[in-house]
Amino acid sequence: VVENQPPPIDGVFLPEAAERLAMVTSYLSFVDIRGVQLLGASGWNRRQELLGAMPNVDGGVFVDGFFLYSFRAEVRVFVDAFRDAYQSDPGTLEAYGFDAAALIRDLIATGSTSRPIVLAELRRPSARRGATGETVITAGGKIEQGLFLLKLEEGTIREIDTPATTVTGGEVSLPRAVPPSSSPRKPNISGR
C-alpha cells in the first residue's frame, strides 16, 4: 500500500433506486473509482432506468425477491397462470402472496385444520420452491428466503444460476408451489 493512496476497491454496494444510479455512478467516476464490481439491491430491477445509467452499470450484480423472467419451473408456472388469469404481469407482492397462500393451502391439505396445528407445522423445519425461489423454515419457525441473483449485461437483466437451497437438520421435502391446472384454457392460480 502506497502512503496517501486509498486501498484497492473490489466492489461498491449501491443500495439506490435504478433511476438514481446514473448520478451515483457519475460521482464514482468523478472520484476516480472505475472498473470495480457494482452491487445493488431490488431497487435496481427496473430495466428502463438501468439503461439510463449505461454503460457505467453494465456488469452490475443485484438481488431481488422475484424475477419475472426466471427460467425456474416454479416461477414460469406461476407467471404463466397469473398472465392467463389477469392479462398482466405479476410483481413481487403477488409472488410472495401466492407462495404464502400455497404454503397454507398445502398445510390444510395435509390435515392441519386448526390455528394451533398450522402454527406447530410452521415451526417444523421445511423447505419449498415457489414463485419467489427457495424458502426454508428453520426449527424455530424462522423463515429464510432465497433471493434471485441478477446481472445487467449489455442492457439485459439476466439471472445468475445459484446452487439449490441446502437445509440442515433433517429430511426436507420440496413440494411444487403450483399444482397442475385442472383447466387447459385458464390455469387456476388459487390452487383449487
mmCIF file of C-alpha atoms in Angstrom:
data_model
loop_
_atom_site.group_PDB
_atom_site.id
_atom_site.type_symbol
_atom_site.label_atom_id
_atom_site.label_comp_id
_atom_site.label_asym_id
_atom_site.label_seq_id
_atom_site.Cartn_x
_atom_site.Cartn_y
_atom_site.Cartn_z
ATOM 1 C CA VAL A 1 0.000 0.000 0.000
ATOM 2 C CA VAL A 2 1.397 3.352 -1.035
ATOM 3 C CA GLU A 3 1.196 6.154 1.504
ATOM 4 C CA ASN A 4 -1.663 8.613 0.875
ATOM 5 C CA GLN A 5 -3.277 6.189 -1.592
ATOM 6 C CA PRO A 6 -6.680 4.695 -0.881
ATOM 7 C CA PRO A 7 -6.809 0.918 -0.515
ATOM 8 C CA PRO A 8 -7.820 -1.023 -3.617
ATOM 9 C CA ILE A 9 -11.571 -1.441 -4.047
ATOM 10 C CA ASP A 10 -13.029 -4.674 -5.447
ATOM 11 C CA GLY A 11 -16.666 -3.656 -5.384
ATOM 12 C CA VAL A 12 -19.092 -0.936 -4.397
ATOM 13 C CA PHE A 13 -22.557 -1.610 -2.954
ATOM 14 C CA LEU A 14 -25.076 0.947 -4.210
ATOM 15 C CA PRO A 15 -28.438 0.409 -2.474
ATOM 16 C CA GLU A 16 -30.025 3.074 -4.669
ATOM 17 C CA ALA A 17 -33.106 3.058 -6.864
ATOM 18 C CA ALA A 18 -32.323 2.437 -10.530
ATOM 19 C CA GLU A 19 -33.321 5.976 -11.523
ATOM 20 C CA ARG A 20 -30.570 7.431 -9.281
ATOM 21 C CA LEU A 21 -27.765 5.171 -10.494
ATOM 22 C CA ALA A 22 -26.661 7.447 -13.344
ATOM 23 C CA MET A 23 -25.985 10.243 -10.853
ATOM 24 C CA VAL A 24 -24.263 7.974 -8.321
ATOM 25 C CA THR A 25 -22.052 6.222 -10.888
ATOM 26 C CA SER A 26 -21.026 9.557 -12.403
ATOM 27 C CA TYR A 27 -19.862 10.591 -8.937
ATOM 28 C CA LEU A 28 -17.838 7.366 -8.658
ATOM 29 C CA SER A 29 -16.127 8.287 -11.923
ATOM 30 C CA PHE A 30 -15.534 11.817 -10.640
ATOM 31 C CA VAL A 31 -13.689 10.463 -7.571
ATOM 32 C CA ASP A 32 -11.786 8.056 -9.838
ATOM 33 C CA ILE A 33 -13.447 4.818 -8.769
ATOM 34 C CA ARG A 34 -13.612 2.854 -12.009
ATOM 35 C CA GLY A 35 -13.510 -0.752 -13.062
ATOM 36 C CA VAL A 36 -14.974 -2.090 -9.818
ATOM 37 C CA GLN A 37 -17.837 -4.532 -9.442
ATOM 38 C CA LEU A 38 -21.071 -2.652 -8.765
ATOM 39 C CA LEU A 39 -23.536 -4.385 -6.449
ATOM 40 C CA GLY A 40 -27.144 -3.454 -5.760
ATOM 41 C CA ALA A 41 -30.468 -4.419 -4.268
ATOM 42 C CA SER A 42 -34.023 -4.821 -5.541
ATOM 43 C CA GLY A 43 -34.297 -1.139 -6.462
ATOM 44 C CA TRP A 44 -32.131 -1.886 -9.473
ATOM 45 C CA ASN A 45 -34.663 -4.225 -11.051
ATOM 46 C CA ARG A 46 -36.005 -1.566 -13.436
ATOM 47 C CA ARG A 47 -34.603 -2.208 -16.913
ATOM 48 C CA GLN A 48 -35.526 1.152 -18.487
ATOM 49 C CA GLU A 49 -33.969 3.131 -15.642
ATOM 50 C CA LEU A 50 -30.840 0.954 -15.724
ATOM 51 C CA LEU A 51 -30.439 1.723 -19.425
ATOM 52 C CA GLY A 52 -30.249 5.408 -18.473
ATOM 53 C CA ALA A 53 -27.158 4.637 -16.389
ATOM 54 C CA MET A 54 -25.402 2.603 -19.098
ATOM 55 C CA PRO A 55 -22.552 1.924 -19.685
ATOM 56 C CA ASN A 56 -21.481 2.711 -16.101
ATOM 57 C CA VAL A 57 -23.657 -0.027 -14.571
ATOM 58 C CA ASP A 58 -23.095 -2.701 -17.235
ATOM 59 C CA GLY A 59 -21.946 -5.858 -15.463
ATOM 60 C CA GLY A 60 -23.576 -4.770 -12.196
ATOM 61 C CA VAL A 61 -24.954 -7.530 -9.968
ATOM 62 C CA PHE A 62 -28.002 -7.162 -7.737
ATOM 63 C CA VAL A 63 -30.611 -9.215 -5.892
ATOM 64 C CA ASP A 64 -34.385 -9.244 -5.825
ATOM 65 C CA GLY A 65 -37.103 -11.328 -4.202
ATOM 66 C CA PHE A 66 -38.814 -12.126 -7.510
ATOM 67 C CA PHE A 67 -37.661 -12.222 -11.123
ATOM 68 C CA LEU A 68 -40.432 -12.208 -13.711
ATOM 69 C CA TYR A 69 -38.209 -13.670 -16.443
ATOM 70 C CA SER A 70 -36.662 -16.502 -14.421
ATOM 71 C CA PHE A 71 -36.410 -19.883 -16.134
ATOM 72 C CA ARG A 72 -37.099 -21.750 -12.872
ATOM 73 C CA ALA A 73 -40.062 -24.067 -13.406
ATOM 74 C CA GLU A 74 -41.994 -22.841 -10.350
ATOM 75 C CA VAL A 75 -41.652 -19.219 -11.448
ATOM 76 C CA ARG A 76 -42.693 -19.973 -15.034
ATOM 77 C CA VAL A 77 -45.812 -21.869 -13.910
ATOM 78 C CA PHE A 78 -46.826 -19.005 -11.596
ATOM 79 C CA VAL A 79 -46.151 -16.237 -14.149
ATOM 80 C CA ASP A 80 -47.981 -18.071 -16.954
ATOM 81 C CA ALA A 81 -51.001 -18.786 -14.741
ATOM 82 C CA PHE A 82 -51.094 -15.190 -13.480
ATOM 83 C CA ARG A 83 -50.912 -13.808 -17.025
ATOM 84 C CA ASP A 84 -53.704 -16.131 -18.155
ATOM 85 C CA ALA A 85 -55.922 -15.132 -15.248
ATOM 86 C CA TYR A 86 -55.260 -11.377 -15.145
ATOM 87 C CA GLN A 87 -53.785 -10.453 -18.558
ATOM 88 C CA SER A 88 -50.897 -8.674 -16.831
ATOM 89 C CA ASP A 89 -47.553 -9.483 -15.270
ATOM 90 C CA PRO A 90 -47.277 -10.277 -11.561
ATOM 91 C CA GLY A 91 -44.980 -8.329 -9.303
ATOM 92 C CA THR A 92 -43.060 -9.200 -6.175
ATOM 93 C CA LEU A 93 -46.062 -8.672 -3.894
ATOM 94 C CA GLU A 94 -48.229 -11.064 -5.918
ATOM 95 C CA ALA A 95 -45.462 -13.685 -5.937
ATOM 96 C CA TYR A 96 -44.964 -13.524 -2.150
ATOM 97 C CA GLY A 97 -48.719 -13.594 -1.604
ATOM 98 C CA PHE A 98 -49.061 -16.618 -3.852
ATOM 99 C CA ASP A 99 -46.269 -18.517 -2.100
ATOM 100 C CA ALA A 100 -47.708 -17.725 1.341
ATOM 101 C CA ALA A 101 -51.182 -18.861 0.281
ATOM 102 C CA ALA A 102 -49.730 -22.022 -1.308
ATOM 103 C CA LEU A 103 -47.905 -22.848 1.926
ATOM 104 C CA ILE A 104 -51.091 -22.557 3.986
ATOM 105 C CA ARG A 105 -53.091 -24.422 1.327
ATOM 106 C CA ASP A 106 -50.592 -27.300 1.453
ATOM 107 C CA LEU A 107 -50.711 -27.414 5.270
ATOM 108 C CA ILE A 108 -54.505 -27.588 5.242
ATOM 109 C CA ALA A 109 -54.421 -30.285 2.532
ATOM 110 C CA THR A 110 -52.207 -32.435 4.766
ATOM 111 C CA GLY A 111 -54.581 -32.199 7.741
ATOM 112 C CA SER A 112 -53.626 -29.015 9.562
ATOM 113 C CA THR A 113 -57.147 -27.801 10.259
ATOM 114 C CA SER A 114 -56.768 -25.516 13.268
ATOM 115 C CA ARG A 115 -54.661 -22.479 14.067
ATOM 116 C CA PRO A 116 -52.559 -24.273 16.717
ATOM 117 C CA ILE A 117 -51.811 -27.149 14.341
ATOM 118 C CA VAL A 118 -50.887 -24.771 11.494
ATOM 119 C CA LEU A 119 -48.642 -22.824 13.870
ATOM 120 C CA ALA A 120 -46.947 -26.038 15.020
ATOM 121 C CA GLU A 121 -46.389 -27.079 11.394
ATOM 122 C CA LEU A 122 -44.903 -23.663 10.590
ATOM 123 C CA ARG A 123 -42.331 -24.248 13.335
ATOM 124 C CA ARG A 124 -41.148 -27.530 11.827
ATOM 125 C CA PRO A 125 -38.120 -27.455 9.513
ATOM 126 C CA SER A 126 -39.160 -27.490 5.889
ATOM 127 C CA ALA A 127 -38.235 -26.095 2.535
ATOM 128 C CA ARG A 128 -40.131 -25.393 -0.629
ATOM 129 C CA ARG A 129 -39.656 -23.837 -4.014
ATOM 130 C CA GLY A 130 -42.135 -21.360 -5.346
ATOM 131 C CA ALA A 131 -42.562 -18.179 -7.324
ATOM 132 C CA THR A 132 -40.143 -16.356 -5.008
ATOM 133 C CA GLY A 133 -37.463 -19.039 -5.187
ATOM 134 C CA GLU A 134 -36.391 -21.210 -2.277
ATOM 135 C CA THR A 135 -37.922 -20.717 1.149
ATOM 136 C CA VAL A 136 -36.593 -22.507 4.221
ATOM 137 C CA ILE A 137 -38.393 -22.639 7.566
ATOM 138 C CA THR A 138 -35.978 -23.428 10.390
ATOM 139 C CA ALA A 139 -36.762 -25.448 13.528
ATOM 140 C CA GLY A 140 -37.716 -22.286 15.423
ATOM 141 C CA GLY A 141 -40.106 -21.102 12.739
ATOM 142 C CA LYS A 142 -37.714 -18.547 11.263
ATOM 143 C CA ILE A 143 -38.221 -18.045 7.532
ATOM 144 C CA GLU A 144 -35.121 -17.777 5.364
ATOM 145 C CA GLN A 145 -35.929 -16.589 1.878
ATOM 146 C CA GLY A 146 -33.536 -17.027 -1.013
ATOM 147 C CA LEU A 147 -33.022 -14.173 -3.433
ATOM 148 C CA PHE A 148 -32.652 -14.071 -7.187
ATOM 149 C CA LEU A 149 -29.115 -13.084 -8.150
ATOM 150 C CA LEU A 150 -29.305 -10.884 -11.247
ATOM 151 C CA LYS A 151 -26.789 -9.249 -13.556
ATOM 152 C CA LEU A 152 -27.082 -6.454 -16.092
ATOM 153 C CA GLU A 153 -25.329 -7.500 -19.303
ATOM 154 C CA GLU A 154 -25.447 -5.275 -22.369
ATOM 155 C CA GLY A 155 -28.807 -3.811 -21.405
ATOM 156 C CA THR A 156 -30.429 -7.111 -20.450
ATOM 157 C CA ILE A 157 -31.126 -8.328 -16.925
ATOM 158 C CA ARG A 158 -30.140 -11.992 -16.605
ATOM 159 C CA GLU A 159 -30.484 -14.428 -13.741
ATOM 160 C CA ILE A 160 -27.230 -15.858 -12.432
ATOM 161 C CA ASP A 161 -27.541 -19.543 -11.629
ATOM 162 C CA THR A 162 -27.130 -20.288 -7.941
ATOM 163 C CA PRO A 163 -26.885 -23.605 -6.106
ATOM 164 C CA ALA A 164 -30.110 -25.014 -4.678
ATOM 165 C CA THR A 165 -31.009 -24.223 -1.101
ATOM 166 C CA THR A 166 -29.468 -26.582 1.421
ATOM 167 C CA VAL A 167 -31.349 -27.332 4.597
ATOM 168 C CA THR A 168 -29.559 -28.740 7.616
ATOM 169 C CA GLY A 169 -31.015 -30.928 10.297
ATOM 170 C CA GLY A 170 -33.384 -33.493 8.899
ATOM 171 C CA GLU A 171 -35.097 -34.556 5.765
ATOM 172 C CA VAL A 172 -36.903 -31.850 3.856
ATOM 173 C CA SER A 173 -39.341 -32.222 1.002
ATOM 174 C CA LEU A 174 -39.654 -29.610 -1.713
ATOM 175 C CA PRO A 175 -43.273 -29.642 -2.922
ATOM 176 C CA ARG A 176 -44.285 -27.765 -6.043
ATOM 177 C CA ALA A 177 -45.883 -24.453 -5.243
ATOM 178 C CA VAL A 178 -48.468 -24.742 -8.024
ATOM 179 C CA PRO A 179 -50.449 -27.902 -8.750
ATOM 180 C CA PRO A 180 -51.138 -28.787 -12.385
ATOM 181 C CA SER A 181 -54.079 -26.857 -13.776
ATOM 182 C CA SER A 182 -57.432 -28.584 -13.982
ATOM 183 C CA SER A 183 -58.450 -26.488 -16.987
ATOM 184 C CA PRO A 184 -56.373 -26.348 -20.187
ATOM 185 C CA ARG A 185 -57.715 -22.895 -21.105
ATOM 186 C CA LYS A 186 -57.341 -20.927 -17.900
ATOM 187 C CA PRO A 187 -54.920 -22.171 -15.214
ATOM 188 C CA ASN A 188 -56.172 -21.925 -11.662
ATOM 189 C CA ILE A 189 -53.668 -19.919 -9.655
ATOM 190 C CA SER A 190 -55.681 -20.236 -6.467
ATOM 191 C CA GLY A 191 -54.626 -23.876 -6.159
ATOM 192 C CA ARG A 192 -58.138 -25.298 -6.099
#
